Amino acid sequence: MSTRTSPQTASAPGKVILFGEHAVVHGRPAIAVPVTQVQATATVEPAPSGSGLTLIASDLGQSISLAAAPRDEPLAVAARLTLAHLSSFEPDATLTVSSTIPIASGLGSGAAVSTALVRALAGFLGHTLESAVISTLVFEVEKIHHGTPSGIDNTVVAYEQPVYFVRGHPVERLTVGAPFTLLIGDTGARSPTKSVVEHVRRTWKRDPARYDALFDQMGDVTDEASRAIEAGDVDALGPLMDENHALLIELGVSSSQLDELVEVARFSGAMGAKLSGAGRGGNMIALVEEDFAEEVTEALREAGAVRVICTRVTTTE
Ligand code: PMV
């Protein structure tokens, strides 16, 4: 194994969940796709002998040595897991991460930062890790952010492919029969996934029959959407998104802001819309024909979206 003397840079995309959030924590399927318009980047550069590994989060203006980092510091956890996986010594290097992915808004920022870090550090140590290995390492870091993550974020971000995901099952890459366009509208309200997931778990425990039935319905919608995506039946996806949003309202994870943006998107020409991710804040997504993208974007902005990202969902080789 050889430590590089030249800087190593790696990146990872953001993501959105198209169908099945929350239900996926409870064993039902979900669909997620990478969002390459936002990215996390990690660079590892050689440092003087004996200096050890320094971790820098440039967006936050934070710098800490690996040796001094708390046990549960996410960057340090990702670095330690990578070194342990490679049975490597701690290199003398500076590892800098930065990201254009908004945090706590359902765009997979934590998973992307960890993925970029693992890739760059492994590269610096002369290794290229497989997506499955990266996903497994990042899952361990995700537990710090999420408590009981389903594993969908680390999977879609590490594989950089649309995925059909069921907790505990091998990942299934989804073939996109006909590319389609999504708008991602940010409410600007931060919403920590962990607390929303915990809230859902508490309500489920109080009335398992009712909530299991909701999760089953979400699972059925996801399965139907997966068939439509593979068949290139884009027209079928809009109503399925609407249906999924209605179920998420019933689950109690939407918000007036999310409902407003979803309504505005539909009214201004989207084929369907729903919240995406944990809910209570964060982002919503709208399916649009390309000709309507600008009009719907404008309407979302006027209705208070702080950012609208336009992304094209397709299968990449
Ligand atoms: O990170 P978010 O906000 O996209 O939430 C992930 C989706 C959940 O299903 C709510 C949680 C999980 O671990 O799958």
mmCIF file of C-alpha atoms and ligand atoms in Angstrom:
data_model
loop_
_atom_site.group_PDB
_atom_site.id
_atom_site.type_symbol
_atom_site.label_atom_id
_atom_site.label_comp_id
_atom_site.label_asym_id
_atom_site.label_seq_id
_atom_site.Cartn_x
_atom_site.Cartn_y
_atom_site.Cartn_z
ATOM 1 C CA MET A 1 0.000 0.000 0.000
ATOM 2 C CA SER A 2 1.378 3.401 -0.940
ATOM 3 C CA THR A 3 0.407 6.819 0.378
ATOM 4 C CA ARG A 4 0.053 9.346 -2.412
ATOM 5 C CA THR A 5 2.231 12.399 -2.410
ATOM 6 C CA SER A 6 -0.188 14.299 -4.642
ATOM 7 C CA PRO A 7 -3.604 15.566 -3.498
ATOM 8 C CA GLN A 8 -6.593 13.237 -3.979
ATOM 9 C CA THR A 9 -10.035 14.717 -4.580
ATOM 10 C CA ALA A 10 -13.355 12.869 -4.642
ATOM 11 C CA SER A 11 -16.955 13.990 -4.732
ATOM 12 C CA ALA A 12 -20.431 12.587 -4.141
ATOM 13 C CA PRO A 13 -23.888 13.793 -5.187
ATOM 14 C CA GLY A 14 -26.928 14.760 -3.142
ATOM 15 C CA LYS A 15 -30.103 12.695 -3.401
ATOM 16 C CA VAL A 16 -33.884 12.861 -3.196
ATOM 17 C CA ILE A 17 -36.340 10.188 -2.199
ATOM 18 C CA LEU A 18 -39.013 9.825 -4.895
ATOM 19 C CA PHE A 19 -41.294 7.376 -3.087
ATOM 20 C CA GLY A 20 -41.537 5.520 0.207
ATOM 21 C CA GLU A 21 -39.788 7.703 2.833
ATOM 22 C CA HIS A 22 -40.615 6.680 6.416
ATOM 23 C CA ALA A 23 -42.285 3.460 5.220
ATOM 24 C CA VAL A 24 -38.737 2.364 4.285
ATOM 25 C CA VAL A 25 -37.663 2.586 7.943
ATOM 26 C CA HIS A 26 -40.430 0.038 8.651
ATOM 27 C CA GLY A 27 -39.381 -2.504 6.029
ATOM 28 C CA ARG A 28 -41.289 -1.287 2.961
ATOM 29 C CA PRO A 29 -39.606 -0.329 -0.331
ATOM 30 C CA ALA A 30 -38.509 3.175 -1.349
ATOM 31 C CA ILE A 31 -37.072 4.772 -4.473
ATOM 32 C CA ALA A 32 -34.289 7.380 -4.418
ATOM 33 C CA VAL A 33 -32.239 9.084 -7.109
ATOM 34 C CA PRO A 34 -28.930 10.986 -7.056
ATOM 35 C CA VAL A 35 -28.973 14.757 -7.549
ATOM 36 C CA THR A 36 -25.739 15.789 -9.229
ATOM 37 C CA GLN A 37 -26.524 19.528 -9.210
ATOM 38 C CA VAL A 38 -25.360 19.595 -5.594
ATOM 39 C CA GLN A 39 -22.145 17.902 -4.466
ATOM 40 C CA ALA A 40 -19.909 17.198 -1.502
ATOM 41 C CA THR A 41 -16.176 17.250 -2.159
ATOM 42 C CA ALA A 42 -13.213 15.966 -0.148
ATOM 43 C CA THR A 43 -9.535 16.616 -0.807
ATOM 44 C CA VAL A 44 -6.627 14.915 0.935
ATOM 45 C CA GLU A 45 -3.205 16.577 0.747
ATOM 46 C CA PRO A 46 0.120 15.401 2.157
ATOM 47 C CA ALA A 47 1.224 17.084 5.395
ATOM 48 C CA PRO A 48 4.630 17.187 7.153
ATOM 49 C CA SER A 49 5.830 13.956 8.697
ATOM 50 C CA GLY A 50 4.489 13.367 12.205
ATOM 51 C CA SER A 51 1.541 15.741 11.872
ATOM 52 C CA GLY A 52 -1.095 12.994 11.644
ATOM 53 C CA LEU A 53 -4.457 13.477 9.938
ATOM 54 C CA THR A 54 -6.148 16.865 10.229
ATOM 55 C CA LEU A 55 -9.844 17.146 9.345
ATOM 56 C CA ILE A 56 -11.136 20.469 8.043
ATOM 57 C CA ALA A 57 -14.793 21.326 7.391
ATOM 58 C CA SER A 58 -14.189 24.416 5.304
ATOM 59 C CA ASP A 59 -17.870 25.534 5.160
ATOM 60 C CA LEU A 60 -18.044 25.522 8.951
ATOM 61 C CA GLY A 61 -14.548 26.948 9.494
ATOM 62 C CA GLN A 62 -13.718 23.946 11.700
ATOM 63 C CA SER A 63 -10.427 22.097 11.980
ATOM 64 C CA ILE A 64 -9.556 19.201 14.279
ATOM 65 C CA SER A 65 -6.889 16.513 14.418
ATOM 66 C CA LEU A 66 -8.138 12.926 14.137
ATOM 67 C CA ALA A 67 -6.422 12.077 17.426
ATOM 68 C CA ALA A 68 -8.282 14.839 19.295
ATOM 69 C CA ALA A 69 -11.689 14.410 17.616
ATOM 70 C CA PRO A 70 -14.585 13.201 19.787
ATOM 71 C CA ARG A 71 -15.619 9.562 19.310
ATOM 72 C CA ASP A 72 -18.882 10.489 17.596
ATOM 73 C CA GLU A 73 -17.607 13.344 15.394
ATOM 74 C CA PRO A 74 -18.971 12.279 11.957
ATOM 75 C CA LEU A 75 -15.885 13.208 9.894
ATOM 76 C CA ALA A 76 -13.608 11.451 12.367
ATOM 77 C CA VAL A 77 -15.876 8.379 12.434
ATOM 78 C CA ALA A 78 -15.781 8.190 8.621
ATOM 79 C CA ALA A 79 -11.984 8.563 8.600
ATOM 80 C CA ARG A 80 -11.445 5.960 11.367
ATOM 81 C CA LEU A 81 -13.765 3.457 9.658
ATOM 82 C CA THR A 82 -11.903 3.902 6.367
ATOM 83 C CA LEU A 83 -8.489 3.430 7.987
ATOM 84 C CA ALA A 84 -9.735 0.371 9.886
ATOM 85 C CA HIS A 85 -11.254 -1.142 6.727
ATOM 86 C CA LEU A 86 -7.952 -0.699 4.890
ATOM 87 C CA SER A 87 -5.918 -1.818 7.935
ATOM 88 C CA SER A 88 -4.007 1.396 7.431
ATOM 89 C CA PHE A 89 -1.861 3.559 9.666
ATOM 90 C CA GLU A 90 -2.978 7.194 10.134
ATOM 91 C CA PRO A 91 -1.383 9.164 7.282
ATOM 92 C CA ASP A 92 0.244 12.576 7.651
ATOM 93 C CA ALA A 93 -2.305 14.540 5.670
ATOM 94 C CA THR A 94 -4.887 17.301 5.640
ATOM 95 C CA LEU A 95 -8.396 16.237 4.668
ATOM 96 C CA THR A 96 -10.733 19.082 3.684
ATOM 97 C CA VAL A 97 -14.456 18.633 3.055
ATOM 98 C CA SER A 98 -16.890 21.112 1.574
ATOM 99 C CA SER A 99 -20.421 20.789 0.271
ATOM 100 C CA THR A 100 -23.037 22.650 -1.741
ATOM 101 C CA ILE A 101 -25.781 20.386 -0.332
ATOM 102 C CA PRO A 102 -28.055 22.143 2.159
ATOM 103 C CA ILE A 103 -27.978 20.357 5.529
ATOM 104 C CA ALA A 104 -30.999 18.834 7.341
ATOM 105 C CA SER A 105 -33.246 19.232 4.328
ATOM 106 C CA GLY A 106 -33.550 15.707 2.941
ATOM 107 C CA LEU A 107 -30.890 16.040 0.247
ATOM 108 C CA GLY A 108 -28.477 13.532 1.742
ATOM 109 C CA SER A 109 -25.808 16.012 2.807
ATOM 110 C CA GLY A 110 -24.413 13.804 5.605
ATOM 111 C CA ALA A 111 -24.145 10.717 3.393
ATOM 112 C CA ALA A 112 -22.532 12.708 0.574
ATOM 113 C CA VAL A 113 -19.872 14.297 2.805
ATOM 114 C CA SER A 114 -19.015 10.882 4.282
ATOM 115 C CA THR A 115 -18.916 9.239 0.839
ATOM 116 C CA ALA A 116 -16.604 11.908 -0.591
ATOM 117 C CA LEU A 117 -14.361 11.628 2.481
ATOM 118 C CA VAL A 118 -14.133 7.810 2.332
ATOM 119 C CA ARG A 119 -13.363 7.881 -1.413
ATOM 120 C CA ALA A 120 -10.706 10.610 -1.136
ATOM 121 C CA LEU A 121 -8.967 9.074 1.887
ATOM 122 C CA ALA A 122 -8.964 5.597 0.329
ATOM 123 C CA GLY A 123 -7.607 7.125 -2.901
ATOM 124 C CA PHE A 124 -4.852 8.889 -0.973
ATOM 125 C CA LEU A 125 -3.881 5.524 0.502
ATOM 126 C CA GLY A 126 -3.768 3.965 -2.960
ATOM 127 C CA HIS A 127 -7.159 2.180 -2.944
ATOM 128 C CA THR A 128 -10.356 2.376 -4.964
ATOM 129 C CA LEU A 129 -13.257 1.079 -2.908
ATOM 130 C CA GLU A 130 -16.353 -0.535 -4.411
ATOM 131 C CA SER A 131 -19.695 1.211 -4.013
ATOM 132 C CA ALA A 132 -20.993 -1.586 -1.768
ATOM 133 C CA VAL A 133 -18.064 -1.135 0.631
ATOM 134 C CA ILE A 134 -18.405 2.659 0.680
ATOM 135 C CA SER A 135 -22.142 2.336 1.325
ATOM 136 C CA THR A 136 -21.530 -0.002 4.288
ATOM 137 C CA LEU A 137 -18.938 2.326 5.847
ATOM 138 C CA VAL A 138 -21.121 5.414 5.333
ATOM 139 C CA PHE A 139 -24.110 3.609 6.868
ATOM 140 C CA GLU A 140 -22.182 3.446 10.150
ATOM 141 C CA VAL A 141 -21.667 7.226 10.046
ATOM 142 C CA GLU A 142 -25.336 7.762 9.133
ATOM 143 C CA LYS A 143 -26.334 6.185 12.436
ATOM 144 C CA ILE A 144 -24.866 9.250 14.178
ATOM 145 C CA HIS A 145 -27.013 11.639 12.096
ATOM 146 C CA HIS A 146 -30.181 9.552 11.919
ATOM 147 C CA GLY A 147 -30.317 7.205 14.897
ATOM 148 C CA THR A 148 -32.023 4.331 13.052
ATOM 149 C CA PRO A 149 -31.453 5.033 9.345
ATOM 150 C CA SER A 150 -32.980 2.716 6.772
ATOM 151 C CA GLY A 151 -29.759 2.824 4.731
ATOM 152 C CA ILE A 152 -31.312 4.396 1.638
ATOM 153 C CA ASP A 153 -29.235 7.612 1.770
ATOM 154 C CA ASN A 154 -25.823 5.916 1.875
ATOM 155 C CA THR A 155 -26.946 3.459 -0.816
ATOM 156 C CA VAL A 156 -28.152 5.952 -3.437
ATOM 157 C CA VAL A 157 -25.257 8.346 -2.774
ATOM 158 C CA ALA A 158 -22.533 5.677 -2.898
ATOM 159 C CA TYR A 159 -23.977 3.956 -6.009
ATOM 160 C CA GLU A 160 -24.837 7.269 -7.750
ATOM 161 C CA GLN A 161 -27.748 5.475 -9.472
ATOM 162 C CA PRO A 162 -31.533 5.456 -9.101
ATOM 163 C CA VAL A 163 -32.261 2.677 -6.591
ATOM 164 C CA TYR A 164 -35.198 0.592 -5.417
ATOM 165 C CA PHE A 165 -34.342 -0.039 -1.814
ATOM 166 C CA VAL A 166 -35.654 -2.409 0.843
ATOM 167 C CA ARG A 167 -33.924 -2.381 4.217
ATOM 168 C CA GLY A 168 -31.662 -5.393 4.667
ATOM 169 C CA HIS A 169 -31.954 -6.523 1.019
ATOM 170 C CA PRO A 170 -29.306 -6.287 -1.707
ATOM 171 C CA VAL A 171 -29.533 -2.988 -3.576
ATOM 172 C CA GLU A 172 -31.544 -3.001 -6.821
ATOM 173 C CA ARG A 173 -30.542 -0.456 -9.437
ATOM 174 C CA LEU A 174 -33.561 0.986 -11.202
ATOM 175 C CA THR A 175 -33.493 1.322 -14.971
ATOM 176 C CA VAL A 176 -35.176 4.542 -16.039
ATOM 177 C CA GLY A 177 -37.222 3.677 -19.152
ATOM 178 C CA ALA A 178 -37.749 7.326 -20.116
ATOM 179 C CA PRO A 179 -35.851 10.232 -18.476
ATOM 180 C CA PHE A 180 -37.992 12.718 -16.549
ATOM 181 C CA THR A 181 -37.546 16.146 -14.969
ATOM 182 C CA LEU A 182 -37.923 16.957 -11.287
ATOM 183 C CA LEU A 183 -37.965 20.284 -9.491
ATOM 184 C CA ILE A 184 -36.765 20.244 -5.897
ATOM 185 C CA GLY A 185 -38.206 23.109 -3.862
ATOM 186 C CA ASP A 186 -36.705 23.982 -0.481
ATOM 187 C CA THR A 187 -39.014 25.335 2.244
ATOM 188 C CA GLY A 188 -35.916 26.732 3.973
ATOM 189 C CA ALA A 189 -37.083 25.108 7.234
ATOM 190 C CA ARG A 190 -34.438 22.740 8.621
ATOM 191 C CA SER A 191 -35.825 19.460 9.857
ATOM 192 C CA PRO A 192 -33.585 16.927 11.615
ATOM 193 C CA THR A 193 -34.473 13.478 10.250
ATOM 194 C CA LYS A 194 -33.794 11.794 13.586
ATOM 195 C CA SER A 195 -36.580 13.562 15.497
ATOM 196 C CA VAL A 196 -39.201 13.081 12.751
ATOM 197 C CA VAL A 197 -38.329 9.372 12.448
ATOM 198 C CA GLU A 198 -38.587 9.013 16.241
ATOM 199 C CA HIS A 199 -41.956 10.752 16.261
ATOM 200 C CA VAL A 200 -43.277 8.372 13.585
ATOM 201 C CA ARG A 201 -41.989 5.400 15.562
ATOM 202 C CA ARG A 202 -43.813 6.589 18.722
ATOM 203 C CA THR A 203 -47.129 7.082 16.895
ATOM 204 C CA TRP A 204 -46.721 3.688 15.168
ATOM 205 C CA LYS A 205 -46.210 1.999 18.551
ATOM 206 C CA ARG A 206 -49.426 3.573 19.867
ATOM 207 C CA ASP A 207 -51.525 2.293 16.935
ATOM 208 C CA PRO A 208 -49.544 -0.300 14.936
ATOM 209 C CA ALA A 209 -52.532 -1.532 12.919
ATOM 210 C CA ARG A 210 -53.329 1.927 11.561
ATOM 211 C CA TYR A 211 -49.733 2.871 10.777
ATOM 212 C CA ASP A 212 -48.776 -0.507 9.330
ATOM 213 C CA ALA A 213 -51.726 -0.123 6.946
ATOM 214 C CA LEU A 214 -50.397 3.313 5.915
ATOM 215 C CA PHE A 215 -46.888 1.903 5.376
ATOM 216 C CA ASP A 216 -48.377 -0.937 3.297
ATOM 217 C CA GLN A 217 -50.191 1.579 1.089
ATOM 218 C CA MET A 218 -46.972 3.570 0.656
ATOM 219 C CA GLY A 219 -45.182 0.335 -0.270
ATOM 220 C CA ASP A 220 -47.821 -0.431 -2.911
ATOM 221 C CA VAL A 221 -47.461 3.083 -4.384
ATOM 222 C CA THR A 222 -43.668 2.634 -4.486
ATOM 223 C CA ASP A 223 -43.947 -0.730 -6.241
ATOM 224 C CA GLU A 224 -46.318 0.739 -8.821
ATOM 225 C CA ALA A 225 -43.956 3.700 -9.326
ATOM 226 C CA SER A 226 -40.992 1.382 -9.772
ATOM 227 C CA ARG A 227 -42.805 -0.481 -12.559
ATOM 228 C CA ALA A 228 -43.804 2.837 -14.193
ATOM 229 C CA ILE A 229 -40.234 4.189 -14.051
ATOM 230 C CA GLU A 230 -38.806 1.047 -15.645
ATOM 231 C CA ALA A 231 -41.534 1.005 -18.313
ATOM 232 C CA GLY A 232 -40.947 4.688 -19.134
ATOM 233 C CA ASP A 233 -44.551 5.492 -18.180
ATOM 234 C CA VAL A 234 -43.848 9.018 -16.870
ATOM 235 C CA ASP A 235 -47.544 9.996 -16.986
ATOM 236 C CA ALA A 236 -48.307 7.430 -14.287
ATOM 237 C CA LEU A 237 -45.768 8.930 -11.866
ATOM 238 C CA GLY A 238 -47.516 12.257 -11.155
ATOM 239 C CA PRO A 239 -50.697 10.762 -9.644
ATOM 240 C CA LEU A 240 -48.578 8.288 -7.660
ATOM 241 C CA MET A 241 -46.589 11.203 -6.179
ATOM 242 C CA ASP A 242 -49.860 12.913 -5.231
ATOM 243 C CA GLU A 243 -51.060 9.706 -3.602
ATOM 244 C CA ASN A 244 -47.799 9.295 -1.677
ATOM 245 C CA HIS A 245 -48.034 12.899 -0.429
ATOM 246 C CA ALA A 246 -51.591 12.323 0.840
ATOM 247 C CA LEU A 247 -50.369 9.268 2.771
ATOM 248 C CA LEU A 248 -47.473 11.296 4.244
ATOM 249 C CA ILE A 249 -49.968 13.940 5.417
ATOM 250 C CA GLU A 250 -51.910 11.158 7.128
ATOM 251 C CA LEU A 251 -48.688 9.983 8.730
ATOM 252 C CA GLY A 252 -48.315 13.472 10.186
ATOM 253 C CA VAL A 253 -44.970 14.421 8.638
ATOM 254 C CA SER A 254 -45.989 17.217 6.276
ATOM 255 C CA SER A 255 -46.206 20.922 7.170
ATOM 256 C CA SER A 256 -48.299 23.853 5.984
ATOM 257 C CA GLN A 257 -45.288 25.167 4.044
ATOM 258 C CA LEU A 258 -44.722 21.824 2.305
ATOM 259 C CA ASP A 259 -48.441 21.465 1.494
ATOM 260 C CA GLU A 260 -48.476 24.996 0.099
ATOM 261 C CA LEU A 261 -45.490 24.367 -2.209
ATOM 262 C CA VAL A 262 -46.989 21.036 -3.332
ATOM 263 C CA GLU A 263 -50.317 22.752 -4.135
ATOM 264 C CA VAL A 264 -48.615 25.627 -5.976
ATOM 265 C CA ALA A 265 -46.547 23.199 -8.053
ATOM 266 C CA ARG A 266 -49.639 21.247 -9.125
ATOM 267 C CA PHE A 267 -51.610 24.402 -9.833
ATOM 268 C CA SER A 268 -48.862 25.889 -11.998
ATOM 269 C CA GLY A 269 -48.506 22.833 -14.220
ATOM 270 C CA ALA A 270 -46.635 20.032 -12.425
ATOM 271 C CA MET A 271 -47.819 16.500 -13.179
ATOM 272 C CA GLY A 272 -47.610 15.604 -9.497
ATOM 273 C CA ALA A 273 -45.812 16.682 -6.318
ATOM 274 C CA LYS A 274 -44.972 15.508 -2.816
ATOM 275 C CA LEU A 275 -42.726 16.197 0.120
ATOM 276 C CA SER A 276 -39.386 14.379 -0.041
ATOM 277 C CA GLY A 277 -37.344 12.995 2.857
ATOM 278 C CA ALA A 278 -38.224 13.192 6.506
ATOM 279 C CA GLY A 279 -40.735 16.035 6.111
ATOM 280 C CA ARG A 280 -41.853 18.735 8.609
ATOM 281 C CA GLY A 281 -39.591 21.032 6.574
ATOM 282 C CA GLY A 282 -36.835 20.435 4.046
ATOM 283 C CA ASN A 283 -37.712 19.836 0.427
ATOM 284 C CA MET A 284 -40.629 18.941 -1.803
ATOM 285 C CA ILE A 285 -40.365 17.555 -5.329
ATOM 286 C CA ALA A 286 -42.507 18.173 -8.403
ATOM 287 C CA LEU A 287 -42.606 16.177 -11.628
ATOM 288 C CA VAL A 288 -42.721 18.521 -14.627
ATOM 289 C CA GLU A 289 -42.677 18.378 -18.387
ATOM 290 C CA GLU A 290 -39.574 20.267 -19.490
ATOM 291 C CA ASP A 291 -41.677 23.012 -21.111
ATOM 292 C CA PHE A 292 -43.280 23.800 -17.745
ATOM 293 C CA ALA A 293 -40.111 23.731 -15.650
ATOM 294 C CA GLU A 294 -39.522 27.488 -15.699
ATOM 295 C CA GLU A 295 -43.135 28.397 -14.947
ATOM 296 C CA VAL A 296 -43.384 25.987 -12.006
ATOM 297 C CA THR A 297 -39.973 27.107 -10.699
ATOM 298 C CA GLU A 298 -41.114 30.723 -10.730
ATOM 299 C CA ALA A 299 -44.376 29.838 -8.964
ATOM 300 C CA LEU A 300 -42.495 27.897 -6.262
ATOM 301 C CA ARG A 301 -40.149 30.845 -5.687
ATOM 302 C CA GLU A 302 -43.078 33.258 -5.405
ATOM 303 C CA ALA A 303 -44.684 30.904 -2.895
ATOM 304 C CA GLY A 304 -41.586 31.103 -0.689
ATOM 305 C CA ALA A 305 -39.222 28.340 -1.845
ATOM 306 C CA VAL A 306 -35.719 29.510 -0.908
ATOM 307 C CA ARG A 307 -34.108 27.368 -3.627
ATOM 308 C CA VAL A 308 -35.390 25.384 -6.577
ATOM 309 C CA ILE A 309 -33.115 22.785 -8.172
ATOM 310 C CA CYS A 310 -33.998 21.285 -11.548
ATOM 311 C CA THR A 311 -32.687 17.773 -12.143
ATOM 312 C CA ARG A 312 -33.139 15.171 -14.849
ATOM 313 C CA VAL A 313 -33.621 11.587 -13.698
ATOM 314 C CA THR A 314 -31.979 9.070 -15.951
ATOM 315 C CA THR A 315 -29.923 5.879 -15.801
ATOM 316 C CA THR A 316 -26.191 6.487 -16.057
ATOM 317 C CA GLU A 317 -23.723 3.745 -16.950
HETATM 318 O O1 PMV B 1 -32.464 12.194 5.088
HETATM 319 P P1 PMV B 1 -33.887 12.374 4.704
HETATM 320 O O2 PMV B 1 -34.535 13.579 5.274
HETATM 321 O O3 PMV B 1 -34.105 12.198 3.234
HETATM 322 O O4 PMV B 1 -34.724 11.189 5.390
HETATM 323 C C1 PMV B 1 -34.513 9.897 5.040
HETATM 324 C C2 PMV B 1 -35.814 9.237 4.823
HETATM 325 C C3 PMV B 1 -36.445 8.538 6.005
HETATM 326 O O5 PMV B 1 -37.172 7.470 5.420
HETATM 327 C C4 PMV B 1 -37.403 9.468 6.718
HETATM 328 C C5 PMV B 1 -35.435 8.010 7.009
HETATM 329 C C6 PMV B 1 -34.599 6.838 6.522
HETATM 330 O O6 PMV B 1 -33.616 6.534 7.216
HETATM 331 O O7 PMV B 1 -34.916 6.218 5.509
#
